[in-house]
Amino acid sequence: MTTTVTAKGQVTIPKPVRDLLGIAPGSQVDFRRAAAGSVVLVRADEKRPASRFAKLRGHAGKGLSTEAIMTLTRDEA
C-alpha cells in the first residue's frame, strides 16, 4: 500500500493497516527501526486489537466424555 507525504510531513495510514493494528483516532503509534533497516509501525499504547480467533477460544462445555467421543470417531457406535 502506498500513501503520499503531505507538505507538513503527514501521511494517512491506510484503513486495512489501521484495522489490523486497531488504530483509531487518539491511538498512539510508534515507528521502530528493524534490524534490516526498514521502519515498522506499531501501536505505542498497550491496547491490542482482539485476536480474530478470540471468539473461537473456550471449551465445548459439558457433554460427551472422551470415551464417547472416541467411540463416535471410530464409528464403533
mmCIF file of N, CA and C in Angstrom:
data_model
loop_
_atom_site.group_PDB
_atom_site.id
_atom_site.type_symbol
_atom_site.label_atom_id
_atom_site.label_comp_id
_atom_site.label_asym_id
_atom_site.label_seq_id
_atom_site.Cartn_x
_atom_site.Cartn_y
_atom_site.Cartn_z
ATOM 1 N N MET A 1 0.840 -1.163 0.000
ATOM 2 C CA MET A 1 0.000 0.000 0.000
ATOM 3 C C MET A 1 0.892 1.235 0.000
ATOM 4 N N THR A 2 0.549 2.144 -0.827
ATOM 5 C CA THR A 2 1.330 3.365 -0.963
ATOM 6 C C THR A 2 0.489 4.549 -0.512
ATOM 7 N N THR A 3 1.122 5.500 0.140
ATOM 8 C CA THR A 3 0.464 6.735 0.543
ATOM 9 C C THR A 3 1.405 7.898 0.261
ATOM 10 N N THR A 4 0.878 9.094 0.227
ATOM 11 C CA THR A 4 1.666 10.275 -0.126
ATOM 12 C C THR A 4 1.935 11.119 1.119
ATOM 13 N N VAL A 5 3.140 11.633 1.228
ATOM 14 C CA VAL A 5 3.510 12.517 2.326
ATOM 15 C C VAL A 5 3.073 13.937 1.964
ATOM 16 N N THR A 6 2.387 14.601 2.926
ATOM 17 C CA THR A 6 1.939 15.970 2.684
ATOM 18 C C THR A 6 3.099 16.944 2.906
ATOM 19 N N ALA A 7 2.883 18.209 2.601
ATOM 20 C CA ALA A 7 3.898 19.238 2.804
ATOM 21 C C ALA A 7 4.284 19.360 4.282
ATOM 22 N N LYS A 8 3.378 18.974 5.183
ATOM 23 C CA LYS A 8 3.650 19.025 6.621
ATOM 24 C C LYS A 8 4.321 17.742 7.118
ATOM 25 N N GLY A 9 4.620 16.810 6.224
ATOM 26 C CA GLY A 9 5.261 15.559 6.622
ATOM 27 C C GLY A 9 4.291 14.531 7.163
ATOM 28 N N GLN A 10 3.006 14.698 6.895
ATOM 29 C CA GLN A 10 1.990 13.782 7.394
ATOM 30 C C GLN A 10 1.605 12.762 6.328
ATOM 31 N N VAL A 11 1.191 11.597 6.790
ATOM 32 C CA VAL A 11 0.672 10.567 5.883
ATOM 33 C C VAL A 11 -0.622 10.014 6.460
ATOM 34 N N THR A 12 -1.437 9.459 5.614
ATOM 35 C CA THR A 12 -2.642 8.771 6.054
ATOM 36 C C THR A 12 -2.316 7.287 6.124
ATOM 37 N N ILE A 13 -2.573 6.693 7.279
ATOM 38 C CA ILE A 13 -2.349 5.251 7.425
ATOM 39 C C ILE A 13 -3.512 4.556 6.727
ATOM 40 N N PRO A 14 -3.232 3.684 5.774
ATOM 41 C CA PRO A 14 -4.316 3.021 5.044
ATOM 42 C C PRO A 14 -5.262 2.270 5.990
ATOM 43 N N LYS A 15 -6.545 2.265 5.670
ATOM 44 C CA LYS A 15 -7.563 1.635 6.511
ATOM 45 C C LYS A 15 -7.255 0.181 6.838
ATOM 46 N N PRO A 16 -6.808 -0.650 5.882
ATOM 47 C CA PRO A 16 -6.504 -2.037 6.261
ATOM 48 C C PRO A 16 -5.431 -2.135 7.354
ATOM 49 N N VAL A 17 -4.471 -1.214 7.339
ATOM 50 C CA VAL A 17 -3.417 -1.211 8.365
ATOM 51 C C VAL A 17 -3.999 -0.748 9.694
ATOM 52 N N ARG A 18 -4.826 0.307 9.661
ATOM 53 C CA ARG A 18 -5.473 0.773 10.891
ATOM 54 C C ARG A 18 -6.329 -0.320 11.500
ATOM 55 N N ASP A 19 -7.078 -1.013 10.671
ATOM 56 C CA ASP A 19 -7.930 -2.102 11.163
ATOM 57 C C ASP A 19 -7.097 -3.226 11.755
ATOM 58 N N LEU A 20 -6.017 -3.589 11.088
ATOM 59 C CA LEU A 20 -5.155 -4.677 11.553
ATOM 60 C C LEU A 20 -4.553 -4.358 12.919
ATOM 61 N N LEU A 21 -4.120 -3.114 13.108
ATOM 62 C CA LEU A 21 -3.476 -2.721 14.356
ATOM 63 C C LEU A 21 -4.454 -2.183 15.395
ATOM 64 N N GLY A 22 -5.718 -2.013 15.002
ATOM 65 C CA GLY A 22 -6.700 -1.465 15.933
ATOM 66 C C GLY A 22 -6.471 0.001 16.216
ATOM 67 N N ILE A 23 -5.984 0.732 15.229
ATOM 68 C CA ILE A 23 -5.696 2.153 15.395
ATOM 69 C C ILE A 23 -6.965 2.955 15.123
ATOM 70 N N ALA A 24 -7.312 3.815 16.078
ATOM 71 C CA ALA A 24 -8.473 4.686 15.961
ATOM 72 C C ALA A 24 -8.015 6.098 16.313
ATOM 73 N N PRO A 25 -8.863 7.104 16.070
ATOM 74 C CA PRO A 25 -8.483 8.465 16.462
ATOM 75 C C PRO A 25 -8.077 8.499 17.935
ATOM 76 N N GLY A 26 -6.949 9.100 18.212
ATOM 77 C CA GLY A 26 -6.434 9.177 19.573
ATOM 78 C C GLY A 26 -5.442 8.082 19.921
ATOM 79 N N SER A 27 -5.329 7.058 19.080
ATOM 80 C CA SER A 27 -4.357 5.985 19.323
ATOM 81 C C SER A 27 -2.952 6.537 19.150
ATOM 82 N N GLN A 28 -2.026 6.001 19.907
ATOM 83 C CA GLN A 28 -0.625 6.384 19.754
ATOM 84 C C GLN A 28 0.095 5.293 18.982
ATOM 85 N N VAL A 29 0.960 5.717 18.071
ATOM 86 C CA VAL A 29 1.737 4.770 17.280
ATOM 87 C C VAL A 29 3.220 5.068 17.465
ATOM 88 N N ASP A 30 4.013 4.078 17.186
ATOM 89 C CA ASP A 30 5.459 4.210 17.328
ATOM 90 C C ASP A 30 6.099 3.713 16.039
ATOM 91 N N PHE A 31 7.156 4.380 15.614
ATOM 92 C CA PHE A 31 7.920 3.959 14.449
ATOM 93 C C PHE A 31 9.219 3.365 14.959
ATOM 94 N N ARG A 32 9.458 2.114 14.627
ATOM 95 C CA ARG A 32 10.673 1.440 15.097
ATOM 96 C C ARG A 32 11.507 1.003 13.904
ATOM 97 N N ARG A 33 12.808 1.105 14.079
ATOM 98 C CA ARG A 33 13.714 0.681 13.016
ATOM 99 C C ARG A 33 14.024 -0.794 13.204
ATOM 100 N N ALA A 34 13.766 -1.581 12.178
ATOM 101 C CA ALA A 34 14.028 -3.017 12.213
ATOM 102 C C ALA A 34 15.503 -3.271 11.921
ATOM 103 N N ALA A 35 15.945 -4.468 12.245
ATOM 104 C CA ALA A 35 17.356 -4.825 12.060
ATOM 105 C C ALA A 35 17.803 -4.669 10.608
ATOM 106 N N ALA A 36 16.902 -4.927 9.680
ATOM 107 C CA ALA A 36 17.249 -4.842 8.257
ATOM 108 C C ALA A 36 17.255 -3.408 7.745
ATOM 109 N N GLY A 37 16.913 -2.442 8.623
ATOM 110 C CA GLY A 37 16.922 -1.047 8.209
ATOM 111 C C GLY A 37 15.562 -0.495 7.840
ATOM 112 N N SER A 38 14.557 -1.342 7.752
ATOM 113 C CA SER A 38 13.219 -0.845 7.440
ATOM 114 C C SER A 38 12.595 -0.238 8.697
ATOM 115 N N VAL A 39 11.511 0.490 8.521
ATOM 116 C CA VAL A 39 10.806 1.110 9.634
ATOM 117 C C VAL A 39 9.462 0.407 9.787
ATOM 118 N N VAL A 40 9.124 0.094 11.038
ATOM 119 C CA VAL A 40 7.901 -0.652 11.338
ATOM 120 C C VAL A 40 6.984 0.232 12.173
ATOM 121 N N LEU A 41 5.712 0.236 11.839
ATOM 122 C CA LEU A 41 4.703 0.979 12.581
ATOM 123 C C LEU A 41 4.044 0.028 13.569
ATOM 124 N N VAL A 42 4.027 0.404 14.855
ATOM 125 C CA VAL A 42 3.389 -0.416 15.893
ATOM 126 C C VAL A 42 2.556 0.486 16.787
ATOM 127 N N ARG A 43 1.604 -0.113 17.470
ATOM 128 C CA ARG A 43 0.829 0.644 18.456
ATOM 129 C C ARG A 43 1.723 0.962 19.631
ATOM 130 N N ALA A 44 1.708 2.200 20.099
ATOM 131 C CA ALA A 44 2.537 2.605 21.232
ATOM 132 C C ALA A 44 1.809 2.379 22.554
ATOM 133 N N ASP A 45 0.472 2.472 22.540
ATOM 134 C CA ASP A 45 -0.254 2.204 23.767
ATOM 135 C C ASP A 45 -0.395 0.695 23.934
ATOM 136 N N GLU A 46 -0.772 0.271 25.086
ATOM 137 C CA GLU A 46 -0.794 -1.164 25.373
ATOM 138 C C GLU A 46 -2.034 -1.875 24.846
ATOM 139 N N LYS A 47 -2.972 -1.131 24.312
ATOM 140 C CA LYS A 47 -4.179 -1.762 23.791
ATOM 141 C C LYS A 47 -3.836 -2.540 22.531
ATOM 142 N N ARG A 48 -4.244 -3.758 22.491
ATOM 143 C CA ARG A 48 -4.021 -4.589 21.312
ATOM 144 C C ARG A 48 -5.372 -4.989 20.745
ATOM 145 N N PRO A 49 -5.486 -5.059 19.441
ATOM 146 C CA PRO A 49 -6.756 -5.494 18.871
ATOM 147 C C PRO A 49 -7.041 -6.932 19.268
ATOM 148 N N ALA A 50 -8.301 -7.247 19.406
ATOM 149 C CA ALA A 50 -8.690 -8.614 19.750
ATOM 150 C C ALA A 50 -8.267 -9.552 18.623
ATOM 151 N N SER A 51 -7.778 -10.680 19.002
ATOM 152 C CA SER A 51 -7.385 -11.677 18.015
ATOM 153 C C SER A 51 -8.606 -12.120 17.228
ATOM 154 N N ARG A 52 -8.422 -12.383 15.971
ATOM 155 C CA ARG A 52 -9.556 -12.853 15.180
ATOM 156 C C ARG A 52 -9.997 -14.238 15.637
ATOM 157 N N PHE A 53 -9.169 -14.890 16.450
ATOM 158 C CA PHE A 53 -9.502 -16.201 16.973
ATOM 159 C C PHE A 53 -10.083 -16.129 18.385
ATOM 160 N N ALA A 54 -10.102 -14.940 18.981
ATOM 161 C CA ALA A 54 -10.538 -14.792 20.370
ATOM 162 C C ALA A 54 -11.948 -15.329 20.586
ATOM 163 N N LYS A 55 -12.850 -15.056 19.659
ATOM 164 C CA LYS A 55 -14.220 -15.507 19.852
ATOM 165 C C LYS A 55 -14.359 -17.019 19.705
ATOM 166 N N LEU A 56 -13.350 -17.664 19.150
ATOM 167 C CA LEU A 56 -13.394 -19.117 18.990
ATOM 168 C C LEU A 56 -12.807 -19.849 20.191
ATOM 169 N N ARG A 57 -12.127 -19.122 21.067
ATOM 170 C CA ARG A 57 -11.492 -19.751 22.224
ATOM 171 C C ARG A 57 -12.538 -20.138 23.253
ATOM 172 N N GLY A 58 -12.211 -21.143 24.003
ATOM 173 C CA GLY A 58 -13.109 -21.567 25.065
ATOM 174 C C GLY A 58 -13.155 -23.079 25.117
ATOM 175 N N HIS A 59 -14.268 -23.566 25.551
ATOM 176 C CA HIS A 59 -14.415 -25.013 25.632
ATOM 177 C C HIS A 59 -15.789 -25.393 25.122
ATOM 178 N N ALA A 60 -15.971 -26.626 24.877
ATOM 179 C CA ALA A 60 -17.227 -27.114 24.330
ATOM 180 C C ALA A 60 -18.294 -27.251 25.410
ATOM 181 N N GLY A 61 -17.899 -27.105 26.656
ATOM 182 C CA GLY A 61 -18.865 -27.237 27.739
ATOM 183 C C GLY A 61 -19.035 -28.692 28.136
ATOM 184 N N LYS A 62 -20.011 -28.923 28.985
ATOM 185 C CA LYS A 62 -20.267 -30.295 29.425
ATOM 186 C C LYS A 62 -20.917 -31.062 28.290
ATOM 187 N N GLY A 63 -20.554 -32.264 28.146
ATOM 188 C CA GLY A 63 -21.121 -33.052 27.064
ATOM 189 C C GLY A 63 -20.572 -34.449 27.104
ATOM 190 N N LEU A 64 -20.131 -34.914 25.987
ATOM 191 C CA LEU A 64 -19.648 -36.274 25.867
ATOM 192 C C LEU A 64 -18.301 -36.457 26.564
ATOM 193 N N SER A 65 -18.102 -37.628 27.085
ATOM 194 C CA SER A 65 -16.811 -37.963 27.681
ATOM 195 C C SER A 65 -15.819 -38.270 26.558
ATOM 196 N N THR A 66 -14.575 -38.330 26.914
ATOM 197 C CA THR A 66 -13.553 -38.670 25.929
ATOM 198 C C THR A 66 -13.834 -40.038 25.323
ATOM 199 N N GLU A 67 -14.226 -40.973 26.159
ATOM 200 C CA GLU A 67 -14.554 -42.326 25.665
ATOM 201 C C GLU A 67 -15.673 -42.273 24.633
ATOM 202 N N ALA A 68 -16.710 -41.507 24.910
ATOM 203 C CA ALA A 68 -17.846 -41.419 23.981
ATOM 204 C C ALA A 68 -17.423 -40.781 22.664
ATOM 205 N N ILE A 69 -16.597 -39.743 22.745
ATOM 206 C CA ILE A 69 -16.119 -39.084 21.525
ATOM 207 C C ILE A 69 -15.269 -40.043 20.703
ATOM 208 N N MET A 70 -14.376 -40.761 21.364
ATOM 209 C CA MET A 70 -13.529 -41.718 20.654
ATOM 210 C C MET A 70 -14.369 -42.808 20.000
ATOM 211 N N THR A 71 -15.398 -43.250 20.671
ATOM 212 C CA THR A 71 -16.294 -44.268 20.108
ATOM 213 C C THR A 71 -16.961 -43.736 18.840
ATOM 214 N N LEU A 72 -17.429 -42.496 18.906
ATOM 215 C CA LEU A 72 -18.083 -41.893 17.744
ATOM 216 C C LEU A 72 -17.106 -41.701 16.584
ATOM 217 N N THR A 73 -15.896 -41.251 16.883
ATOM 218 C CA THR A 73 -14.952 -41.004 15.803
ATOM 219 C C THR A 73 -14.440 -42.299 15.178
ATOM 220 N N ARG A 74 -14.470 -43.352 15.947
ATOM 221 C CA ARG A 74 -14.036 -44.667 15.423
ATOM 222 C C ARG A 74 -15.189 -45.418 14.785
ATOM 223 N N ASP A 75 -16.370 -44.804 14.824
ATOM 224 C CA ASP A 75 -17.563 -45.406 14.248
ATOM 225 C C ASP A 75 -17.862 -46.752 14.883
ATOM 226 N N GLU A 76 -17.705 -46.808 16.216
ATOM 227 C CA GLU A 76 -17.956 -48.048 16.955
ATOM 228 C C GLU A 76 -19.334 -48.058 17.596
ATOM 229 N N ALA A 77 -20.144 -47.081 17.297
ATOM 230 C CA ALA A 77 -21.444 -46.951 17.959
ATOM 231 C C ALA A 77 -22.402 -48.050 17.612
#
